[in-house]
Coordinates of C-alpha atoms in Angstrom, one line a residue:
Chain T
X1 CA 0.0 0.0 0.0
X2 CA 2.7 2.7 1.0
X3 CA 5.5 3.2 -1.2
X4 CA 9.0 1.4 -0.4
X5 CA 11.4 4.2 0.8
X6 CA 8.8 6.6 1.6
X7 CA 7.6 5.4 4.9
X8 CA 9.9 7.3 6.9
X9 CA 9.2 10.5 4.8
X10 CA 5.2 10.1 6.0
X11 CA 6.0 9.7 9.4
X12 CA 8.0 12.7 9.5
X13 CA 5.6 14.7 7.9
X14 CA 2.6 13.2 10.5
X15 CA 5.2 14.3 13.5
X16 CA 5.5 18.0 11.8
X17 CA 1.8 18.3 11.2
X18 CA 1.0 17.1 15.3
X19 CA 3.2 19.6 16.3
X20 CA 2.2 22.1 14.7
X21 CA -1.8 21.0 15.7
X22 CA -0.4 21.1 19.4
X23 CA 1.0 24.3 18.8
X24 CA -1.6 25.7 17.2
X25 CA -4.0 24.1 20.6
X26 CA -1.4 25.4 23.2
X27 CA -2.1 29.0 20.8
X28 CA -5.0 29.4 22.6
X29 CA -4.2 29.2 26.0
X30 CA -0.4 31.0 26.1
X31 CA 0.6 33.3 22.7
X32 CA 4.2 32.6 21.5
X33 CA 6.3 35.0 21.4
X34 CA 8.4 34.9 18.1
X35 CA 12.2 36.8 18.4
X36 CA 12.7 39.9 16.6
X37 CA 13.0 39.6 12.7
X38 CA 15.3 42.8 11.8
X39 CA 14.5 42.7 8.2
X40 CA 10.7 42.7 8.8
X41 CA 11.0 45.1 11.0
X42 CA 13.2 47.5 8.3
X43 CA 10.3 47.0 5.7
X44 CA 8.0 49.8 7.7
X45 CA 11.8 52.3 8.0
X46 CA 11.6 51.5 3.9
X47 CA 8.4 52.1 3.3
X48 CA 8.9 55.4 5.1
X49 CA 11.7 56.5 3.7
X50 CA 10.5 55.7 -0.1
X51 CA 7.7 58.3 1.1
X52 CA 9.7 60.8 2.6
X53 CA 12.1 60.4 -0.7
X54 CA 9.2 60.8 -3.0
X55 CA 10.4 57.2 -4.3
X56 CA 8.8 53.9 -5.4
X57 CA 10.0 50.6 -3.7
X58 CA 10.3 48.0 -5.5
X59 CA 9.6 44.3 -4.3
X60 CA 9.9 41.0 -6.6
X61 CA 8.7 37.3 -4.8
X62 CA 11.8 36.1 -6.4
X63 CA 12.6 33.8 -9.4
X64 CA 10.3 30.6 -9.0
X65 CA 7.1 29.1 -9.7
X66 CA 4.1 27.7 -7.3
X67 CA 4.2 24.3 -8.8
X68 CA 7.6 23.8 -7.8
X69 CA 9.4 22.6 -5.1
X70 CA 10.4 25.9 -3.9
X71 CA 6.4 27.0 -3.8
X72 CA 6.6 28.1 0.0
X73 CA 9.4 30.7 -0.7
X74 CA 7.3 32.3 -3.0
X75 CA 3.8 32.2 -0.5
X76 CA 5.9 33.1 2.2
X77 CA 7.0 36.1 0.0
X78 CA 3.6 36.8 -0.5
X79 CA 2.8 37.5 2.5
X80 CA 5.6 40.1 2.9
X81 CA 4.7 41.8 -0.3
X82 CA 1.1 42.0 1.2
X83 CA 2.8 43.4 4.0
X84 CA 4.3 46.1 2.4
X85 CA 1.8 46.8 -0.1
X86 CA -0.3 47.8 3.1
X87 CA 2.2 50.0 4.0
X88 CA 2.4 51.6 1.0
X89 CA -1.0 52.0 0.3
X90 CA -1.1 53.7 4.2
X91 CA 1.4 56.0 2.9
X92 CA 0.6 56.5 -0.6
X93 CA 3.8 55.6 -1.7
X94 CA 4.4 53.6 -5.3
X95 CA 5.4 50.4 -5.7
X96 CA 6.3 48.3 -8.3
X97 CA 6.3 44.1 -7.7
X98 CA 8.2 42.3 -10.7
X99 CA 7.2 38.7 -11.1
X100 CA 8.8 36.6 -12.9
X101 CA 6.5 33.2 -13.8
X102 CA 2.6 33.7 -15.0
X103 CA 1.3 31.4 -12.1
X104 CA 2.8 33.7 -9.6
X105 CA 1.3 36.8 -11.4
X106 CA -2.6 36.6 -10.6
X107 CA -1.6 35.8 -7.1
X108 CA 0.5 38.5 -6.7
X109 CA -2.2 41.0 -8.3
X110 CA -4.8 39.9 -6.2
X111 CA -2.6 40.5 -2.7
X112 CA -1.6 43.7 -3.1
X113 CA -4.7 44.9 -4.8
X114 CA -6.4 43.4 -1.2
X115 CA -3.6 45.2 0.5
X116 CA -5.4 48.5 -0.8
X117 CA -8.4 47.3 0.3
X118 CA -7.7 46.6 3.6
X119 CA -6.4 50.1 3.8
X120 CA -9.3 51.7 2.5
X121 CA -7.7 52.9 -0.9
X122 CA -8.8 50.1 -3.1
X123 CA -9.5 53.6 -5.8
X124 CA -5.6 54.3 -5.7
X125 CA -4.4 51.0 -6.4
X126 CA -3.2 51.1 -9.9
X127 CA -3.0 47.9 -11.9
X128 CA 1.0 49.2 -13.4
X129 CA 1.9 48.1 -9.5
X130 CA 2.7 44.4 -10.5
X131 CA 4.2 43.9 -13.6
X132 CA 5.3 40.6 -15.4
X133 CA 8.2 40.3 -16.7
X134 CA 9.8 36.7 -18.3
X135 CA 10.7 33.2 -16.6
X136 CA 13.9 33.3 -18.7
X137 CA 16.4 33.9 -15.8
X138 CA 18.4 36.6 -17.4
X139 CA 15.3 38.2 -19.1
X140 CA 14.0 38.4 -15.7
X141 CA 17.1 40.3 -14.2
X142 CA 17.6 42.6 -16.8
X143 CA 14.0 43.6 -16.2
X144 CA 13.9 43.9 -12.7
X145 CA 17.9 46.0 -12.5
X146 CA 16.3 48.1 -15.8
X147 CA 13.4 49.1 -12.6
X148 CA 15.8 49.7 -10.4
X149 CA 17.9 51.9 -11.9
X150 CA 15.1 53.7 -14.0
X151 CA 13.2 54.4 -10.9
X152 CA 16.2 54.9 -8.6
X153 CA 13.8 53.3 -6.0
X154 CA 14.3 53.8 -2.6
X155 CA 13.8 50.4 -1.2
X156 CA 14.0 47.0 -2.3
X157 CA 12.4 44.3 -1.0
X158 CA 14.2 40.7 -2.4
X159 CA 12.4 37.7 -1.0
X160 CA 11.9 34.2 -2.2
X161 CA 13.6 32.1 -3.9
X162 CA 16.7 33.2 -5.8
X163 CA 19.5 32.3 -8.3
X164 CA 22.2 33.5 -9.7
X165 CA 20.5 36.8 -9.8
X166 CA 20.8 37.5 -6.4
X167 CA 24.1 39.2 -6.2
X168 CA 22.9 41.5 -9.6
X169 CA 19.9 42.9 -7.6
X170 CA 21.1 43.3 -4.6
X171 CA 24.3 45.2 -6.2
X172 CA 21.8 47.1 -8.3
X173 CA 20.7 47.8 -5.0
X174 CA 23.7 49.3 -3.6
X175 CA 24.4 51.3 -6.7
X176 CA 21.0 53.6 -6.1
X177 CA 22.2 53.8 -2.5
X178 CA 18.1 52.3 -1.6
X179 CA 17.4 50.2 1.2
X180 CA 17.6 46.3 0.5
X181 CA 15.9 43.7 2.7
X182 CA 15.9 40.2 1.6
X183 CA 15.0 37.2 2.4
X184 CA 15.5 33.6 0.9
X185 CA 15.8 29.7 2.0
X186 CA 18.6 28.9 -1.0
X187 CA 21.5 28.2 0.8
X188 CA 24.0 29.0 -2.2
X189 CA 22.0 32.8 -2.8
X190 CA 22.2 33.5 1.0
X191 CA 25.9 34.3 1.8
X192 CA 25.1 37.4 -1.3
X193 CA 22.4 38.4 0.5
X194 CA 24.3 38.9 3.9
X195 CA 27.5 40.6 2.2
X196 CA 25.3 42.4 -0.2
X197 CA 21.8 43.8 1.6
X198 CA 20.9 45.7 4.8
X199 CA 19.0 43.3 6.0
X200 CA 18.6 39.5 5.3
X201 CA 16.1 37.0 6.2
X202 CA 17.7 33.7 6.3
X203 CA 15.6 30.8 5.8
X204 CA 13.4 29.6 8.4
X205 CA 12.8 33.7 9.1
X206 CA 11.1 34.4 6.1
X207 CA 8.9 31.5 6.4
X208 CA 8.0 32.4 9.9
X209 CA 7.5 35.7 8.3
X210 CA 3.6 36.4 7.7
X211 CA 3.0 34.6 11.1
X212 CA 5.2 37.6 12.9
X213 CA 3.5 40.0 10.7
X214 CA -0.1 38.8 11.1
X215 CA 0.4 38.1 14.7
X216 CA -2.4 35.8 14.0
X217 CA -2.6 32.9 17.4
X218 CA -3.2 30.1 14.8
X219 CA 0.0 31.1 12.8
X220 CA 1.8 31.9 15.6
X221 CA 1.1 28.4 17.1
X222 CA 1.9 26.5 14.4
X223 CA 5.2 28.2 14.4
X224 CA 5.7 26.9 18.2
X225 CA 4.8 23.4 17.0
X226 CA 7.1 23.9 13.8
X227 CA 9.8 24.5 17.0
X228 CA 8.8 21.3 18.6
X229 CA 9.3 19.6 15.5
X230 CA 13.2 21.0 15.3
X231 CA 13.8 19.8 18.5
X232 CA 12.8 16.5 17.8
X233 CA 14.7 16.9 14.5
X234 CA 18.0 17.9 16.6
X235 CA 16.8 14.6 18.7
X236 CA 17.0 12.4 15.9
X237 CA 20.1 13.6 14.3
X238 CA 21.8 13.2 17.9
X239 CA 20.3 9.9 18.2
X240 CA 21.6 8.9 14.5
X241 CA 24.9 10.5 15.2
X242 CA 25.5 8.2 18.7
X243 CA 24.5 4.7 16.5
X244 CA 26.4 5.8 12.9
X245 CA 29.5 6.2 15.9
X246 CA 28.4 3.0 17.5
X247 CA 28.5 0.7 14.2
X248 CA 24.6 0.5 14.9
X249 CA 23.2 0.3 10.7
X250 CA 19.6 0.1 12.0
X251 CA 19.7 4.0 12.1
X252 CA 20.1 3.7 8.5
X253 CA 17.5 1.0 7.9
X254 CA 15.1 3.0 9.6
X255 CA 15.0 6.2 7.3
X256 CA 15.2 3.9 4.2
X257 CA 12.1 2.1 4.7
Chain Y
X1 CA -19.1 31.1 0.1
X2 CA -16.5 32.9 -2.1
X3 CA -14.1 32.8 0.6
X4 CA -14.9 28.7 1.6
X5 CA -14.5 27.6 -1.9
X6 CA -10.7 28.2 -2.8
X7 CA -9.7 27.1 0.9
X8 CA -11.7 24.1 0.0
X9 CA -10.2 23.4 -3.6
X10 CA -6.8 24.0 -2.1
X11 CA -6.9 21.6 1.4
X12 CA -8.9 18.3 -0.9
X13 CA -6.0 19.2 -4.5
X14 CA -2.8 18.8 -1.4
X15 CA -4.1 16.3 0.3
X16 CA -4.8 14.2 -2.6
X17 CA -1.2 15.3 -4.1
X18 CA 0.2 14.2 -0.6
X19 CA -1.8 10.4 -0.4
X20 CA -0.8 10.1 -4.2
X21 CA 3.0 10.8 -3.3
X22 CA 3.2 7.8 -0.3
X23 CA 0.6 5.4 -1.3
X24 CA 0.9 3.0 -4.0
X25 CA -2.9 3.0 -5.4
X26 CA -3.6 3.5 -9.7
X27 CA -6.6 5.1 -9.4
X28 CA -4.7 7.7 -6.4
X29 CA -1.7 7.7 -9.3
X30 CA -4.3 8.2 -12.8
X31 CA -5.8 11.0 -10.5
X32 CA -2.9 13.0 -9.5
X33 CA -1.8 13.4 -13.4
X34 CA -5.2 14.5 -14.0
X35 CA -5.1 17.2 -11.2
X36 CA -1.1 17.6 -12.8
X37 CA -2.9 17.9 -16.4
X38 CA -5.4 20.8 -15.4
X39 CA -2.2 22.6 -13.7
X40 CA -0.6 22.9 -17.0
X41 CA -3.7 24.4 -18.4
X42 CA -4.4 27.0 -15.7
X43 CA -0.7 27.4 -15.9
X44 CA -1.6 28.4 -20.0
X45 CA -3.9 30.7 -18.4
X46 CA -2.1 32.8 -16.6
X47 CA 0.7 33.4 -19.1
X48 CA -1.7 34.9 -21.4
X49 CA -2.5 37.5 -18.7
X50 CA 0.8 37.7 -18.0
X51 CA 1.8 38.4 -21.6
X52 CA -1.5 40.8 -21.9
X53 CA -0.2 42.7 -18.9
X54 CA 3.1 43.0 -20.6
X55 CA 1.7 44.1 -23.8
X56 CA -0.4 46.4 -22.6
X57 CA 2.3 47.7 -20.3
X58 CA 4.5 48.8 -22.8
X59 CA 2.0 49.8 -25.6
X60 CA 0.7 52.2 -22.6
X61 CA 4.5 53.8 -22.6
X62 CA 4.4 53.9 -26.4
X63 CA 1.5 55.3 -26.8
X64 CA 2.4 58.7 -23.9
X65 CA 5.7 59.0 -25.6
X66 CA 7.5 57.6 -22.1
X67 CA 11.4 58.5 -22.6
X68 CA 11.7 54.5 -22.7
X69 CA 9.4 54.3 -24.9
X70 CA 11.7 52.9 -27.9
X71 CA 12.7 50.3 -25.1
X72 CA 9.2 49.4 -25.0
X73 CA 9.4 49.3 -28.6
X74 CA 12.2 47.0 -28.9
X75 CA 10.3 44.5 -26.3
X76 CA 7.3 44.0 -28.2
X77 CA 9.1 43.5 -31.7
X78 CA 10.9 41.0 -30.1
X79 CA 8.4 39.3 -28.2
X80 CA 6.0 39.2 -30.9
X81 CA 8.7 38.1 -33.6
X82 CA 9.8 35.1 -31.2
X83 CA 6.0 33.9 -30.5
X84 CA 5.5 34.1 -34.7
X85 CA 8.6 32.1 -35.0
X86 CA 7.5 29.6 -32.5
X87 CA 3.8 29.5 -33.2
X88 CA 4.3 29.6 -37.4
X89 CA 7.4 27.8 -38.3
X90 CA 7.8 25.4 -34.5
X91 CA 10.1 25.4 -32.0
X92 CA 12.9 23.4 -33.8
X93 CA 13.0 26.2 -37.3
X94 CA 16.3 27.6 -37.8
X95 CA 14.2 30.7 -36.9
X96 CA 13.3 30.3 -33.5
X97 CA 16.9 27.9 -32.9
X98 CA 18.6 31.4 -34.0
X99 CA 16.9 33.7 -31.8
X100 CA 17.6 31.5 -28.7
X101 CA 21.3 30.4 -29.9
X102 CA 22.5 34.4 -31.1
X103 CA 20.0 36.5 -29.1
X104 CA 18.7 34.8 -25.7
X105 CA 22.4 32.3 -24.7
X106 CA 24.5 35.2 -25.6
X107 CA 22.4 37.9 -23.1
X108 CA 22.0 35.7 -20.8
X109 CA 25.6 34.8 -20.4
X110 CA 26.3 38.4 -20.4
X111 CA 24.1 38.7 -17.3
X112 CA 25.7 35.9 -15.5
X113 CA 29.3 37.4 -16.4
X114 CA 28.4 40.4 -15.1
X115 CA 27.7 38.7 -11.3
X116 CA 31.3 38.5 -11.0
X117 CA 31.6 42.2 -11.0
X118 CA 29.2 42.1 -8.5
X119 CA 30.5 40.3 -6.2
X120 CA 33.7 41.7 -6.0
X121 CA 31.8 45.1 -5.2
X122 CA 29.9 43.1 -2.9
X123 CA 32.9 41.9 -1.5
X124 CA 34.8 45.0 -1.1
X125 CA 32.1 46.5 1.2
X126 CA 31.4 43.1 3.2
X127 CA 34.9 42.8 3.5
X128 CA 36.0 45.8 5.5
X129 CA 36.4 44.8 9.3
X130 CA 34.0 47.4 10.9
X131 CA 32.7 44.8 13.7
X132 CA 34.4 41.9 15.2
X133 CA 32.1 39.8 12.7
X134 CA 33.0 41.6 9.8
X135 CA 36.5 40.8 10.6
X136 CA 35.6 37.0 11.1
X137 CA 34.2 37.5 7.5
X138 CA 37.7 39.4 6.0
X139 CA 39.8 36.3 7.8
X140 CA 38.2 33.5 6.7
X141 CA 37.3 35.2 3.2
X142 CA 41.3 35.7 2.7
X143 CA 42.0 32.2 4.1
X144 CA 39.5 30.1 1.7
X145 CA 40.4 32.1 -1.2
X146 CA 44.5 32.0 -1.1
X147 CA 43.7 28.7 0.4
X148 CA 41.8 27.7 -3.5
X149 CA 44.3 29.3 -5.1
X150 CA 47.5 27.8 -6.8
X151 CA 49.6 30.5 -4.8
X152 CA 48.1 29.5 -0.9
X153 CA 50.1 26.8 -1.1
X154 CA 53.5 28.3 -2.1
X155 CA 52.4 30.8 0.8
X156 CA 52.3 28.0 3.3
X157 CA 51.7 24.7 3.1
X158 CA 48.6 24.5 5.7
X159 CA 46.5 27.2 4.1
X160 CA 44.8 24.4 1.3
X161 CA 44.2 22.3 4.4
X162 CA 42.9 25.2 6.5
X163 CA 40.6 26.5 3.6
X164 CA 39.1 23.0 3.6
X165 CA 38.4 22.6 6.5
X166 CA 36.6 25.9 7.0
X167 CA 34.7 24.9 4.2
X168 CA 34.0 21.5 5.3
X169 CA 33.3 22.0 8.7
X170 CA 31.8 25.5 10.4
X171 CA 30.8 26.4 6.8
X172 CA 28.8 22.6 6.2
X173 CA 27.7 22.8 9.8
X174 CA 26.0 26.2 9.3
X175 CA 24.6 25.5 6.1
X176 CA 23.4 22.1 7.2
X177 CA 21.6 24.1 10.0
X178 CA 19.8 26.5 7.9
X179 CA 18.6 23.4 5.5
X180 CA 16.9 21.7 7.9
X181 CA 15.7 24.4 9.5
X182 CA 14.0 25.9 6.3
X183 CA 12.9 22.6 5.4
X184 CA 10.9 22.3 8.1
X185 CA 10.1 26.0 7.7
X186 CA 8.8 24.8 4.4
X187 CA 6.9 22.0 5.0
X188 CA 5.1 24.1 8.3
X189 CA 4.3 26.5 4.8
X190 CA 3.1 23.8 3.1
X191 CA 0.3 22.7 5.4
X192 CA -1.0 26.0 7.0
X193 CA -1.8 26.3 2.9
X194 CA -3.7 22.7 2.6
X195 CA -5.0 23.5 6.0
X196 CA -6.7 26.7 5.2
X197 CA -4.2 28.5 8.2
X198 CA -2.1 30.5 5.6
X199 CA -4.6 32.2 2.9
X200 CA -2.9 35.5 2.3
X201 CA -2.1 34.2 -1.3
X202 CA -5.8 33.9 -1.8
X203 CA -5.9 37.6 -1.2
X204 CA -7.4 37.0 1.9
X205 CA -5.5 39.4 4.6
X206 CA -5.8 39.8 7.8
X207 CA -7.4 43.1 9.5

C-alpha cells in the first residue's frame, strides 16, 4: 500500500503536522512569542523612507514558480509583499512588484490589490503596481535591474527564492544607495544576500515571516509546534549520530524504509 | 461562500497530491496526473495575462511617448517576432533555434558574467572589518580564497588544508543548520496552505 522508501518521509511529515496541531492548541491558551526579525521590522523604515524620498520601492517574490518545489518561498513572500503593499498603500507611496512566472502573477495581483483594500484605498491601487516580466532567468534580471535603476527606488524588497541573480539585484541595489531587505531559503544565494543587503532573512525567518507579521494565534502556534518539530529533529540527528559512531546500521534502515 | 470555496479546492488538491505521493494505489496515481494535467492548463492561463499585462504595459508607454518608450518598442518586436517564430514555423525552425542560440544564450551569459563584477563590489564592502564579525568574515574570506588558489600553497603549506576545513566544517555545519531548518520551515508553509491557516495568497488578509 505505501510506497517502499517513503515510509519514513510520512512519518516525518505526520510528526511535523501534530506539532504544529499542538502548537496551534497550546495558541489558545499562552501566545508565542516569536524573536525579533530585523528585516521585517526595516520593511516599515523602507516604506517610510520611499515616502519621505518621494520614491517607489520596488519588491519581486523572487525567481520561481508555485508548482515547484520551492512553492513556500514564493507564498511566504507573499505575505511580505502583502505586508508592504499595506504600508504603501497607508502611505501613498508607489510600488512596483516584478514577477517573474505567470502562475505567480494573478496571485500577486490579487494580494496587493487586497492590500489597498484593507487600507481603505482600493480607488488608488493602480494595476502598473505588479508587472510581469519573463521566466527566462536573465530576461527576468535585466528587467527587474532596468526598474531599479530607471526608478532609482528607494527600497528594495528581495524575498523568495533566488539564483544566480541575487548578487545583480542586490548590487543594483547598492548602486541607487536604496534600502535592500531580503530574504530567501537557498542556501547558495544566502551568503550574497548577507555581504550584499541591509537586512537579510535567512531561511526559516522568512517562512516564519507572515506569522510575525499577522500576529495571528493560529500562525503563531503553528510556528511553536514547527519548534517542537526542530527539536525533535536535533533529537533524531543526535540519536543517528551516537548509532552511525556506535556501528549500529539500523539507524540507517530506519530512514530507508 | 467565495471565501470557503478556494480554501476548500486547495486543502482536498494537497491532500490528494500528498496520499498520491506515499501510497501506491492507480486510481490515487491516474488521478494525480489529471489534477497535474489541469495545472498545466491553468498554468496556460495565466501566461496569457501575464503576456497581456506585458503588452499592454508597454504599448501604454508607447502610446504617452515615455522616454523609454523605444525600449518598450524593442520589447514587443521581439516578443511578438519570437512567439510568430514559435507558433508559425515550430520550436525546432532555424528561426526560433537562432533567436535562442544568437540573441537569448549570448544575453544571458552576459548577465551571469556580469555577477562577478558584482561580487567583487559586494565583496569589497562586506569585506572591510568594521565589527568583530566583519573581521571574522575578512579572515576566513582571505583564508579560503589563497587557500583555493595555486599561490596558498606556495604561501604555506597549511592554508589548502585550513581552507578545507573551514569549508567543510563550520561552513557545512551552518549550512546544514539552515537546510533543515527551512525545510521544516517549508513543509510548516506547506500545510498552513492545505489547512486553510495561511490564505494570504488567496488575497485574503488579515485586519
Amino acid at each position: 500500500m505505501l510506497v517502499a522508501g517513503r515510509v519514513a518521509g510520512l512519518v516525518s511529515l505526520l510528526t511535523i503536522f501534530i506539532t504544529m496541531m499542538l502548537g496551534i492548541r497550546r495558541a489558545h491558551t499562552s501566545l508565542p512569542t516569536i524573536r525579533r526579525i530585523a528585516g521585517l521590522e526595516a520593511i516599515e523604515e523602507a516604506v517610510g523612507r520611499a515616502t519621505e524620498m518621494g520614491k517607489p520601492i520596488f519588491c519581486t517574490p523572487g525567481w520561481s514558480d508555485i508548482t515547484t518545489s520551492t512553492a513556500a518561498p514564493t507564498f511566504a513572500a507573499l505575505d511580505i509583499i502583502y505586508y508592504a503593499a499595506r504600508l504603501a498603500a497607508r502611505y501613498d507611496t508607489e510600488m512596483i512588484v516584478a514577477i517573474a512566472y505567470p502562475n505567480v502573477y494573478p496571485l500577486t495581483e490579487q494580494v496587493v490589490r487586497q492590500a489597498y483594500v484593507m487600507e481603505g484605498k482600493a480607488d488608488r491601487y493602480n494595476p502598473g503596481t505588479v508587472v510581469f516580466t519573463s521566466p527566462e532567468q536573465y530576461a527576468y534580471t535585466a528587467a527587474c535591474l532596468g526598474i531599479i535603476q530607471r526608478e532609482k527606488v528607494a527600497a528594495t524588497i528581495l524575498v523568495g527564492h533566488f539564483a544566480s541573480e541575487a548578487i545583480n539585484f542586490a548590487e543594483a541595489s547598492a548602486a541607487v544607495n536604496a534600502i535592500s531587505i531580503s530574504g530567501t531559503e537557498s542556501t547558495y544565494q544566502l551568503p550574497f544576500f548577507t555581504a550584499a543587503c541591509d537586512y537579510t532573512m535567512i531561511g526559516e525567518e522568512l517562512m516564519a515571516a507572515g506569522a510575525y507579521i499577522s500576529e495571528d494565534p493560529m500562525r503563531l502556534g503553528a510556528i511553536r509546534g514547527q519548534d517542537y518539530a526542530k527539536l525533535l529533529a536535533f533529537l533524531w540527528i543526535l540519536t543517528g549520530a551516537i548509532c552511525s559512531t556506535a556501528g549500529f546500521n539500523w539507524f540507517e534502515a530506519i530512514l530507508n524504509f | 461562500m467565495k471565501r470557503e470555496v478556494p480554501i476548500i479546492v486547495t486543502t482536498v488538491a494537497g491532500i490528494f497530491m500528498i496520499l498520491e505521493y506515499f501510497h501506491n494505489i492507480p486510481g490515487l496515481a491516474n488521478g494525480a496526473k489529471e489534477l497535474q494535467n489541469w495545472a498545466i492548463l491553468v498554468a496556460a492561463f495565466a501566461l496569457a495575462l501575464a503576456a497581456i499585462n506585458l503588452a499592454a504595459r508597454h504599448l501604454r508607454n508607447i502610446t504617452a511617448r515615455h522616454q523609454n518608450a523605444v525600449h518598450s518598442g524593442l520589447l514587443l518586436a521581439s516578443m511578438f517576432a519570437t512567439v510568430i517564430a514559435g507558433i508559425f514555423f515550430g520550436t525546432d525552425a532555424r528561426a526560433f533555434v537562432f533567436i535562442f542560440d544568437n540573441i537569448i544564450t549570448p544575453c544571458g551569459s552576459a548577465f551571469y558574467a556580469m555577477a562577478c563584477f558584482h561580487l567583487a563590489s559586494a565583496a569589497y564592502r562586506a569585506f572591510r572589518a568594521q565589527s568583530g564579525q566583519a573581521a571574522a568574515l575578512l579572515i576566513t574570506g582571505i583564508i579560503v580564497m589563497l587557500g583555493r588558489a595555486p599561490i596558498g600553497d606556495l604561501i604555506h603549506p597549511y592554508l589548502p588544508k585550513m581552507a578545507t576545513w573551514l569549508m567543510q566544517v563550520p561552513n557545512l555545519a551552518g549550512m546544514r543548520a539552515i537546510m533543515i531548518s527551512s525545510a521544516i520551515g517549508m513543509i510548516g508553509v506547506s500545510l498552513r496552505i492545505i489547512t486553510g491557516i495561511d490564505r494570504t495568497h488567496l488575497g485574503m488578509g488579515q485586519e
